[in-house]
PDB file of C-alpha atoms and ligand atoms in Angstrom:
ATOM      1  CA  MET A   1      -0.005   0.033  -0.003  1.00 94.00           C
ATOM      2  CA  HIS A   2       1.232   3.600  -0.782  1.00 97.00           C
ATOM      3  CA  PRO A   3       2.607   5.091   2.487  1.00 98.00           C
ATOM      4  CA  LEU A   4       0.243   8.128   2.064  1.00 98.00           C
ATOM      5  CA  LEU A   5      -2.786   5.952   1.845  1.00 98.00           C
ATOM      6  CA  ASN A   6      -1.540   3.970   4.819  1.00 98.00           C
ATOM      7  CA  ILE A   7      -1.258   7.295   6.968  1.00 98.00           C
ATOM      8  CA  ALA A   8      -4.640   8.308   5.810  1.00 98.00           C
ATOM      9  CA  ILE A   9      -6.093   5.069   6.963  1.00 98.00           C
ATOM     10  CA  SER A  10      -4.259   5.101  10.221  1.00 98.00           C
ATOM     11  CA  ALA A  11      -5.477   8.642  10.802  1.00 98.00           C
ATOM     12  CA  ALA A  12      -9.003   7.857  10.072  1.00 98.00           C
ATOM     13  CA  ARG A  13      -9.163   4.797  12.350  1.00 98.00           C
ATOM     14  CA  ARG A  14      -7.518   6.975  15.185  1.00 98.00           C
ATOM     15  CA  ALA A  15     -10.195   9.587  14.673  1.00 98.00           C
ATOM     16  CA  GLY A  16     -12.909   6.750  14.679  1.00 98.00           C
ATOM     17  CA  LEU A  17     -11.731   5.636  18.227  1.00 97.00           C
ATOM     18  CA  VAL A  18     -12.260   9.200  19.569  1.00 97.00           C
ATOM     19  CA  ILE A  19     -15.623   9.535  17.731  1.00 97.00           C
ATOM     20  CA  VAL A  20     -17.017   6.283  19.104  1.00 97.00           C
ATOM     21  CA  ARG A  21     -15.832   7.074  22.675  1.00 96.00           C
ATOM     22  CA  HIS A  22     -17.947  10.378  22.556  1.00 95.00           C
ATOM     23  CA  TYR A  23     -20.833   9.006  20.637  1.00 95.00           C
ATOM     24  CA  ASP A  24     -24.263   9.263  22.236  1.00 86.00           C
ATOM     25  CA  GLU A  25     -22.950  11.888  24.715  1.00 86.00           C
ATOM     26  CA  GLY A  26     -26.062  14.152  24.063  1.00 80.00           C
ATOM     27  CA  ALA A  27     -26.238  17.035  26.334  1.00 81.00           C
ATOM     28  CA  ARG A  28     -22.507  16.648  27.338  1.00 90.00           C
ATOM     29  CA  LEU A  29     -21.353  17.699  23.836  1.00 90.00           C
ATOM     30  CA  LYS A  30     -20.469  21.203  23.595  1.00 93.00           C
ATOM     31  CA  ILE A  31     -22.109  22.508  20.506  1.00 93.00           C
ATOM     32  CA  SER A  32     -21.461  25.930  18.698  1.00 92.00           C
ATOM     33  CA  THR A  33     -22.819  27.345  15.597  1.00 92.00           C
ATOM     34  CA  LYS A  34     -20.678  28.460  12.681  1.00 87.00           C
ATOM     35  CA  GLY A  35     -23.606  29.931  10.692  1.00 85.00           C
ATOM     36  CA  PRO A  36     -27.277  29.304  10.211  1.00 82.00           C
ATOM     37  CA  ASN A  37     -27.884  25.521  10.594  1.00 82.00           C
ATOM     38  CA  ASP A  38     -24.020  24.956  10.484  1.00 85.00           C
ATOM     39  CA  PHE A  39     -22.922  23.148  13.663  1.00 88.00           C
ATOM     40  CA  VAL A  40     -19.456  22.031  15.142  1.00 91.00           C
ATOM     41  CA  THR A  41     -18.847  20.228  18.457  1.00 92.00           C
ATOM     42  CA  ASN A  42     -15.843  19.840  20.613  1.00 95.00           C
ATOM     43  CA  VAL A  43     -15.534  16.377  19.355  1.00 97.00           C
ATOM     44  CA  ASP A  44     -15.299  17.657  15.668  1.00 97.00           C
ATOM     45  CA  GLN A  45     -12.424  19.723  16.767  1.00 97.00           C
ATOM     46  CA  ALA A  46     -10.623  17.266  18.847  1.00 97.00           C
ATOM     47  CA  VAL A  47     -10.946  14.620  16.184  1.00 98.00           C
ATOM     48  CA  GLU A  48      -9.480  17.033  13.583  1.00 98.00           C
ATOM     49  CA  GLN A  49      -6.413  17.918  15.791  1.00 97.00           C
ATOM     50  CA  GLU A  50      -5.833  13.991  16.227  1.00 97.00           C
ATOM     51  CA  ILE A  51      -5.962  13.586  12.415  1.00 98.00           C
ATOM     52  CA  ILE A  52      -3.595  16.476  11.698  1.00 98.00           C
ATOM     53  CA  GLU A  53      -1.284  15.114  14.473  1.00 97.00           C
ATOM     54  CA  VAL A  54      -1.065  11.727  12.792  1.00 98.00           C
ATOM     55  CA  ILE A  55      -0.452  13.347   9.417  1.00 98.00           C
ATOM     56  CA  HIS A  56       2.186  15.835  10.585  1.00 97.00           C
ATOM     57  CA  LYS A  57       4.077  13.198  12.635  1.00 97.00           C
ATOM     58  CA  SER A  58       5.063  11.546   9.305  1.00 97.00           C
ATOM     59  CA  TYR A  59       4.690  14.487   6.984  1.00 97.00           C
ATOM     60  CA  PRO A  60       5.473  17.785   8.856  1.00 97.00           C
ATOM     61  CA  HIS A  61       5.768  19.862   5.648  1.00 97.00           C
ATOM     62  CA  HIS A  62       2.527  18.850   4.064  1.00 97.00           C
ATOM     63  CA  GLY A  63      -0.556  21.475   3.781  1.00 98.00           C
ATOM     64  CA  ILE A  64      -3.642  21.030   5.657  1.00 98.00           C
ATOM     65  CA  MET A  65      -7.134  22.061   4.419  1.00 98.00           C
ATOM     66  CA  ALA A  66      -9.480  20.981   7.233  1.00 98.00           C
ATOM     67  CA  GLU A  67     -13.001  21.879   7.785  1.00 97.00           C
ATOM     68  CA  GLU A  68     -12.462  23.404  11.433  1.00 95.00           C
ATOM     69  CA  SER A  69      -8.962  24.854  11.217  1.00 94.00           C
ATOM     70  CA  ALA A  70      -7.222  27.560   9.138  1.00 90.00           C
ATOM     71  CA  PHE A  71      -5.667  26.566   5.759  1.00 95.00           C
ATOM     72  CA  LEU A  72      -2.030  25.531   6.169  1.00 95.00           C
ATOM     73  CA  ALA A  73      -0.156  25.864   2.913  1.00 95.00           C
ATOM     74  CA  PRO A  74       2.472  22.949   2.109  1.00 94.00           C
ATOM     75  CA  GLU A  75       5.937  24.187   3.073  1.00 93.00           C
ATOM     76  CA  ARG A  76       7.777  22.062   0.331  1.00 85.00           C
ATOM     77  CA  GLU A  77       6.099  19.419  -1.633  1.00 89.00           C
ATOM     78  CA  ASP A  78       2.730  20.428  -3.192  1.00 96.00           C
ATOM     79  CA  ILE A  79       0.656  17.939  -1.203  1.00 98.00           C
ATOM     80  CA  ILE A  80      -2.414  19.067   0.605  1.00 98.00           C
ATOM     81  CA  TRP A  81      -4.497  16.836   3.038  1.00 98.00           C
ATOM     82  CA  ILE A  82      -8.220  17.594   2.623  1.00 98.00           C
ATOM     83  CA  ILE A  83     -10.059  16.672   5.961  1.00 98.00           C
ATOM     84  CA  ASP A  84     -13.607  16.337   7.463  1.00 98.00           C
ATOM     85  CA  PRO A  85     -13.190  15.029  10.750  1.00 98.00           C
ATOM     86  CA  ILE A  86     -16.923  14.316  11.060  1.00 98.00           C
ATOM     87  CA  ASP A  87     -18.974  14.336   8.010  1.00 98.00           C
ATOM     88  CA  GLY A  88     -22.574  14.218   9.223  1.00 97.00           C
ATOM     89  CA  THR A  89     -22.108  16.376  12.348  1.00 96.00           C
ATOM     90  CA  HIS A  90     -25.798  16.775  12.627  1.00 95.00           C
ATOM     91  CA  ASN A  91     -26.282  13.047  12.738  1.00 96.00           C
ATOM     92  CA  PHE A  92     -23.599  12.780  15.563  1.00 97.00           C
ATOM     93  CA  ILE A  93     -25.240  15.429  17.358  1.00 95.00           C
ATOM     94  CA  LYS A  94     -28.700  13.595  17.361  1.00 94.00           C
ATOM     95  CA  SER A  95     -27.004  10.234  17.922  1.00 95.00           C
ATOM     96  CA  ILE A  96     -28.030   9.012  14.548  1.00 97.00           C
ATOM     97  CA  PRO A  97     -25.342   6.555  13.721  1.00 97.00           C
ATOM     98  CA  HIS A  98     -24.537   7.665  10.234  1.00 98.00           C
ATOM     99  CA  PHE A  99     -21.269   9.728   9.797  1.00 98.00           C
ATOM    100  CA  ALA A 100     -17.826   9.285   8.665  1.00 98.00           C
ATOM    101  CA  VAL A 101     -14.350  10.604   8.738  1.00 98.00           C
ATOM    102  CA  SER A 102     -13.184  11.820   5.275  1.00 98.00           C
ATOM    103  CA  ILE A 103      -9.543  12.322   4.336  1.00 98.00           C
ATOM    104  CA  ALA A 104      -8.086  12.994   0.879  1.00 98.00           C
ATOM    105  CA  VAL A 105      -4.601  13.543  -0.424  1.00 98.00           C
ATOM    106  CA  GLN A 106      -4.099  16.191  -3.214  1.00 98.00           C
ATOM    107  CA  ILE A 107      -0.769  16.123  -4.950  1.00 98.00           C
ATOM    108  CA  LYS A 108      -0.209  19.042  -7.467  1.00 97.00           C
ATOM    109  CA  GLY A 109      -3.875  19.718  -7.672  1.00 96.00           C
ATOM    110  CA  ILE A 110      -4.967  16.103  -8.248  1.00 97.00           C
ATOM    111  CA  ILE A 111      -6.770  13.952  -5.625  1.00 98.00           C
ATOM    112  CA  GLU A 112      -4.608  10.812  -5.451  1.00 98.00           C
ATOM    113  CA  PHE A 113      -5.904   8.977  -2.480  1.00 98.00           C
ATOM    114  CA  GLY A 114      -9.100   9.082  -0.402  1.00 98.00           C
ATOM    115  CA  VAL A 115     -10.417   7.451   2.727  1.00 98.00           C
ATOM    116  CA  VAL A 116     -14.077   7.507   4.116  1.00 99.00           C
ATOM    117  CA  PHE A 117     -14.363   5.718   7.508  1.00 98.00           C
ATOM    118  CA  ASP A 118     -17.637   5.183   9.188  1.00 98.00           C
ATOM    119  CA  PRO A 119     -16.648   4.286  12.798  1.00 98.00           C
ATOM    120  CA  ILE A 120     -20.002   2.955  13.790  1.00 98.00           C
ATOM    121  CA  LYS A 121     -20.365   0.191  11.105  1.00 98.00           C
ATOM    122  CA  GLN A 122     -16.661  -0.072  10.928  1.00 98.00           C
ATOM    123  CA  GLU A 123     -16.693   0.313   7.197  1.00 98.00           C
ATOM    124  CA  LEU A 124     -13.594   1.699   5.647  1.00 98.00           C
ATOM    125  CA  PHE A 125     -13.705   2.841   2.087  1.00 98.00           C
ATOM    126  CA  SER A 126     -10.581   3.707   0.439  1.00 98.00           C
ATOM    127  CA  ALA A 127      -9.416   4.637  -3.209  1.00 98.00           C
ATOM    128  CA  SER A 128      -6.119   5.514  -4.945  1.00 98.00           C
ATOM    129  CA  LYS A 129      -6.237   7.053  -8.446  1.00 98.00           C
ATOM    130  CA  GLY A 130      -5.717   4.324 -10.897  1.00 98.00           C
ATOM    131  CA  GLY A 131      -5.801   1.611  -8.270  1.00 98.00           C
ATOM    132  CA  GLY A 132      -9.604   1.245  -7.776  1.00 98.00           C
ATOM    133  CA  ALA A 133     -11.889   1.601  -4.871  1.00 98.00           C
ATOM    134  CA  GLN A 134     -12.169  -0.708  -1.848  1.00 98.00           C
ATOM    135  CA  LEU A 135     -14.489  -1.353   1.124  1.00 98.00           C
ATOM    136  CA  ASN A 136     -12.631  -2.986   3.957  1.00 98.00           C
ATOM    137  CA  GLY A 137     -10.046  -4.204   1.469  1.00 97.00           C
ATOM    138  CA  HIS A 138     -12.462  -5.674  -1.031  1.00 98.00           C
ATOM    139  CA  ARG A 139     -12.918  -4.163  -4.533  1.00 98.00           C
ATOM    140  CA  ILE A 140     -16.063  -2.249  -4.933  1.00 98.00           C
ATOM    141  CA  ARG A 141     -17.986  -0.849  -8.036  1.00 98.00           C
ATOM    142  CA  CYS A 142     -20.718   1.382  -8.930  1.00 98.00           C
ATOM    143  CA  SER A 143     -24.114  -0.288  -9.610  1.00 98.00           C
ATOM    144  CA  PRO A 144     -25.146  -1.762 -12.740  1.00 98.00           C
ATOM    145  CA  CYS A 145     -28.365   0.288 -12.818  1.00 97.00           C
ATOM    146  CA  GLU A 146     -29.303   0.724 -16.457  1.00 95.00           C
ATOM    147  CA  LYS A 147     -31.476   3.917 -16.128  1.00 95.00           C
ATOM    148  CA  LEU A 148     -32.921   6.556 -13.674  1.00 96.00           C
ATOM    149  CA  GLU A 149     -36.229   4.656 -13.602  1.00 96.00           C
ATOM    150  CA  GLY A 150     -35.700   2.247 -10.765  1.00 95.00           C
ATOM    151  CA  ALA A 151     -32.652   4.075  -9.401  1.00 98.00           C
ATOM    152  CA  VAL A 152     -32.139   5.186  -5.724  1.00 98.00           C
ATOM    153  CA  ILE A 153     -30.652   8.621  -5.603  1.00 98.00           C
ATOM    154  CA  GLY A 154     -28.959   9.983  -2.504  1.00 98.00           C
ATOM    155  CA  LEU A 155     -29.047  13.794  -2.260  1.00 96.00           C
ATOM    156  CA  GLY A 156     -28.497  16.721  -0.074  1.00 94.00           C
ATOM    157  CA  PHE A 157     -30.386  19.926   0.591  1.00 89.00           C
ATOM    158  CA  PRO A 158     -28.747  23.334   0.665  1.00 84.00           C
ATOM    159  CA  VAL A 159     -29.106  23.395   4.571  1.00 82.00           C
ATOM    160  CA  CYS A 160     -26.778  26.471   5.170  1.00 79.00           C
ATOM    161  CA  GLU A 161     -27.889  28.350   2.164  1.00 81.00           C
ATOM    162  CA  ARG A 162     -31.768  28.225   2.292  1.00 80.00           C
ATOM    163  CA  GLN A 163     -32.080  30.707  -0.463  1.00 80.00           C
ATOM    164  CA  LYS A 164     -31.043  27.978  -3.089  1.00 80.00           C
ATOM    165  CA  LEU A 165     -33.948  25.909  -2.246  1.00 81.00           C
ATOM    166  CA  ALA A 166     -36.192  27.551  -4.605  1.00 81.00           C
ATOM    167  CA  GLN A 167     -33.882  27.260  -7.556  1.00 81.00           C
ATOM    168  CA  PHE A 168     -33.504  23.494  -6.800  1.00 85.00           C
ATOM    169  CA  SER A 169     -37.164  22.702  -6.323  1.00 88.00           C
ATOM    170  CA  ALA A 170     -37.629  22.120 -10.177  1.00 90.00           C
ATOM    171  CA  PRO A 171     -34.958  19.472 -10.401  1.00 92.00           C
ATOM    172  CA  TYR A 172     -35.910  17.816  -7.108  1.00 92.00           C
ATOM    173  CA  ASN A 173     -39.569  17.432  -8.511  1.00 93.00           C
ATOM    174  CA  LYS A 174     -38.422  16.163 -11.914  1.00 93.00           C
ATOM    175  CA  ILE A 175     -35.811  13.797 -10.610  1.00 95.00           C
ATOM    176  CA  PHE A 176     -38.433  12.382  -8.028  1.00 96.00           C
ATOM    177  CA  GLU A 177     -40.843  11.742 -10.908  1.00 95.00           C
ATOM    178  CA  SER A 178     -38.283   9.682 -12.821  1.00 94.00           C
ATOM    179  CA  CYS A 179     -36.397   7.623 -10.277  1.00 97.00           C
ATOM    180  CA  SER A 180     -37.523   5.006  -7.775  1.00 97.00           C
ATOM    181  CA  ASP A 181     -36.591   6.750  -4.469  1.00 98.00           C
ATOM    182  CA  PHE A 182     -34.471   9.437  -2.748  1.00 98.00           C
ATOM    183  CA  ARG A 183     -32.208   8.911   0.183  1.00 98.00           C
ATOM    184  CA  ARG A 184     -31.110  11.947   2.321  1.00 97.00           C
ATOM    185  CA  SER A 185     -28.554  10.528   4.695  1.00 98.00           C
ATOM    186  CA  GLY A 186     -26.884  13.638   6.103  1.00 97.00           C
ATOM    187  CA  SER A 187     -23.301  12.615   5.109  1.00 98.00           C
ATOM    188  CA  ALA A 188     -22.224  13.556   1.715  1.00 98.00           C
ATOM    189  CA  ALA A 189     -18.870  11.659   2.049  1.00 98.00           C
ATOM    190  CA  LEU A 190     -20.832   8.360   2.915  1.00 98.00           C
ATOM    191  CA  ASP A 191     -23.340   9.232   0.083  1.00 98.00           C
ATOM    192  CA  LEU A 192     -20.484   9.268  -2.482  1.00 98.00           C
ATOM    193  CA  ALA A 193     -18.891   6.081  -0.887  1.00 99.00           C
ATOM    194  CA  TYR A 194     -22.284   4.391  -1.103  1.00 99.00           C
ATOM    195  CA  VAL A 195     -22.465   5.428  -4.745  1.00 98.00           C
ATOM    196  CA  ALA A 196     -18.925   3.761  -5.227  1.00 98.00           C
ATOM    197  CA  ALA A 197     -20.130   0.563  -3.538  1.00 98.00           C
ATOM    198  CA  GLY A 198     -23.216   0.362  -5.733  1.00 98.00           C
ATOM    199  CA  ARG A 199     -25.607   0.990  -2.802  1.00 98.00           C
ATOM    200  CA  PHE A 200     -26.921   4.154  -4.257  1.00 98.00           C
ATOM    201  CA  ASP A 201     -27.286   4.507  -8.019  1.00 98.00           C
ATOM    202  CA  ALA A 202     -26.436   8.170  -8.035  1.00 98.00           C
ATOM    203  CA  TYR A 203     -26.054  11.247  -5.761  1.00 98.00           C
ATOM    204  CA  TRP A 204     -26.360  14.902  -6.253  1.00 97.00           C
ATOM    205  CA  ASP A 205     -25.986  18.018  -3.905  1.00 95.00           C
ATOM    206  CA  CYS A 206     -25.815  21.663  -4.284  1.00 92.00           C
ATOM    207  CA  GLY A 207     -23.893  22.965  -1.201  1.00 89.00           C
ATOM    208  CA  LEU A 208     -20.753  21.027  -0.621  1.00 95.00           C
ATOM    209  CA  LYS A 209     -17.244  22.203   0.310  1.00 96.00           C
ATOM    210  CA  PRO A 210     -14.189  20.361  -0.864  1.00 98.00           C
ATOM    211  CA  TRP A 211     -13.731  18.358   2.280  1.00 98.00           C
ATOM    212  CA  ASP A 212     -17.239  16.800   1.881  1.00 98.00           C
ATOM    213  CA  SER A 213     -16.535  15.539  -1.558  1.00 98.00           C
ATOM    214  CA  ALA A 214     -12.716  15.136  -2.107  1.00 98.00           C
ATOM    215  CA  ALA A 215     -12.217  11.515  -0.949  1.00 98.00           C
ATOM    216  CA  GLY A 216     -15.749  10.483  -2.142  1.00 98.00           C
ATOM    217  CA  ALA A 217     -15.580  11.695  -5.676  1.00 98.00           C
ATOM    218  CA  LEU A 218     -12.364   9.762  -6.241  1.00 98.00           C
ATOM    219  CA  MET A 219     -13.905   6.581  -5.022  1.00 98.00           C
ATOM    220  CA  VAL A 220     -16.963   6.983  -7.348  1.00 98.00           C
ATOM    221  CA  ARG A 221     -14.504   7.442 -10.308  1.00 98.00           C
ATOM    222  CA  GLU A 222     -12.234   4.557  -9.191  1.00 98.00           C
ATOM    223  CA  ALA A 223     -15.320   2.427  -8.940  1.00 98.00           C
ATOM    224  CA  GLY A 224     -16.324   2.984 -12.517  1.00 98.00           C
ATOM    225  CA  GLY A 225     -18.701   5.926 -12.027  1.00 98.00           C
ATOM    226  CA  TYR A 226     -18.844   9.588 -13.179  1.00 98.00           C
ATOM    227  CA  VAL A 227     -18.541  12.773 -11.139  1.00 98.00           C
ATOM    228  CA  SER A 228     -18.992  16.386 -12.305  1.00 98.00           C
ATOM    229  CA  ASP A 229     -20.654  19.669 -11.516  1.00 97.00           C
ATOM    230  CA  PHE A 230     -23.949  20.668 -12.929  1.00 96.00           C
ATOM    231  CA  GLN A 231     -22.462  21.647 -16.076  1.00 96.00           C
ATOM    232  CA  GLY A 232     -20.861  18.378 -16.689  1.00 97.00           C
ATOM    233  CA  ASN A 233     -17.311  19.811 -15.798  1.00 97.00           C
ATOM    234  CA  SER A 234     -15.142  19.312 -12.700  1.00 96.00           C
ATOM    235  CA  SER A 235     -15.390  22.357 -10.889  1.00 97.00           C
ATOM    236  CA  TYR A 236     -17.488  20.960  -8.011  1.00 96.00           C
ATOM    237  CA  PHE A 237     -14.905  22.237  -5.529  1.00 96.00           C
ATOM    238  CA  GLU A 238     -15.600  25.751  -6.577  1.00 96.00           C
ATOM    239  CA  THR A 239     -19.450  25.632  -6.984  1.00 94.00           C
ATOM    240  CA  GLY A 240     -20.344  22.909  -4.390  1.00 94.00           C
ATOM    241  CA  GLU A 241     -22.557  21.495  -6.878  1.00 95.00           C
ATOM    242  CA  ILE A 242     -22.074  17.845  -7.690  1.00 97.00           C
ATOM    243  CA  ILE A 243     -23.569  14.825  -9.549  1.00 98.00           C
ATOM    244  CA  ALA A 244     -22.058  11.531  -9.173  1.00 98.00           C
ATOM    245  CA  GLY A 245     -23.489   8.230 -10.497  1.00 98.00           C
ATOM    246  CA  ALA A 246     -23.151   4.858 -12.146  1.00 98.00           C
ATOM    247  CA  ARG A 247     -22.182   4.698 -15.770  1.00 98.00           C
ATOM    248  CA  LYS A 248     -25.774   4.594 -17.148  1.00 97.00           C
ATOM    249  CA  VAL A 249     -27.470   6.698 -14.509  1.00 98.00           C
ATOM    250  CA  TYR A 250     -25.230   9.636 -14.466  1.00 98.00           C
ATOM    251  CA  PRO A 251     -25.959  10.966 -17.940  1.00 97.00           C
ATOM    252  CA  GLU A 252     -29.668  10.915 -17.451  1.00 97.00           C
ATOM    253  CA  LEU A 253     -29.494  12.689 -14.096  1.00 97.00           C
ATOM    254  CA  LEU A 254     -27.040  15.432 -15.632  1.00 97.00           C
ATOM    255  CA  HIS A 255     -29.320  15.908 -18.513  1.00 96.00           C
ATOM    256  CA  LEU A 256     -32.547  16.271 -16.226  1.00 95.00           C
ATOM    257  CA  ILE A 257     -30.734  18.741 -13.879  1.00 94.00           C
ATOM    258  CA  GLN A 258     -29.457  20.863 -16.832  1.00 93.00           C
ATOM    259  CA  ALA A 259     -32.928  20.921 -18.336  1.00 93.00           C
ATOM    260  CA  THR A 260     -34.650  22.237 -15.172  1.00 90.00           C
ATOM    261  CA  LEU A 261     -32.094  24.702 -13.888  1.00 83.00           C
TER     262      LEU A 261
HETATM  263  C1  LIG B 301     -22.656  18.189   5.726  1.00 75.90           C
HETATM  264  C2  LIG B 301     -22.972  16.739   5.268  1.00 75.90           C
HETATM  265  C3  LIG B 301     -24.305  16.889   4.611  1.00 75.90           C
HETATM  266  C4  LIG B 301     -24.335  17.871   3.329  1.00 75.90           C
HETATM  267  C5  LIG B 301     -23.959  19.273   3.857  1.00 75.90           C
HETATM  268  C6  LIG B 301     -22.599  19.228   4.706  1.00 75.90           C
HETATM  269  P1  LIG B 301     -21.118  18.374   7.934  1.00 75.90           P
HETATM  270  O1  LIG B 301     -21.316  18.131   6.384  1.00 75.90           O
HETATM  271  O2  LIG B 301     -22.124  16.435   4.363  1.00 75.90           O
HETATM  272  O3  LIG B 301     -24.692  15.634   3.932  1.00 75.90           O
HETATM  273  O4  LIG B 301     -25.599  17.928   2.699  1.00 75.90           O
HETATM  274  O5  LIG B 301     -23.977  20.090   2.837  1.00 75.90           O
HETATM  275  O6  LIG B 301     -22.236  20.533   4.994  1.00 75.90           O
HETATM  276  O7  LIG B 301     -21.429  19.719   8.318  1.00 75.90           O
HETATM  277  O8  LIG B 301     -21.822  17.367   8.639  1.00 75.90           O
HETATM  278  O9  LIG B 301     -19.576  18.057   7.946  1.00 75.90           O
HETATM  279 CA1  LIG B 302     -18.918  17.746   5.783  1.00 75.90          CA
HETATM  280 CA1  LIG B 303     -17.830  18.071   9.315  1.00 75.90          CA
END
């Protein structure tokens, strides 16, 4: 295994231990608000520090882009670790057992490695560019679903930017008319990992940050699926708008979204 992926996995597992230790703490959690409907807990912060510590022990000069900390530019090599300590913080706060640690390694602007770890179900999704995607060490692939009709689609809502809701109600309605069902899980990283594992046939969201999607998007591609923004391009880090899906479902979803926007 590549040493960078190895460290990403160790950091995610260490983070998972801290998260599980604090799971179901309810009122004992210290919750602050970063913005409207945007929460952070003392556990998110502690977990993030733990992850950074593991990375910097092996790679002190690498850059860090982590949800709860200031951006740390790389000192030498152009390598940046993109970290979401708990993706699904709202689920974590409500003791809903569905959240994950997400860690991606970006080298010269390209995401080369990604790990998404669900510490409750002990599911470790990983991917390396050109090396496929795995769940607990076993190869995973996107679903063989042939069309949108019959597809289960994961989705997100622009929880922190409610003004976007009106703009997206047309595509929501149109997609719901065409697919089998929606799933709103509350963890974008796991949604993308589930597309990679063939559990969801596709996923779309319109309010993501790079740390939500960096690891999961690599996983979908390495599992044979497609990922893009709503224009069919790859600027989802900038726009926060993402479509990911199995080979035959993705084009239909992209077409529907474009037709309704
Ligand atoms: C959130 C989750 C959610 C997505 C939100 C994200 P957080 O991340 O990924 O599924 O819809 O846009 O902000 O705040 O739990 O790390
Ligand atoms: Ca997140
Ligand atoms: Ca988070």
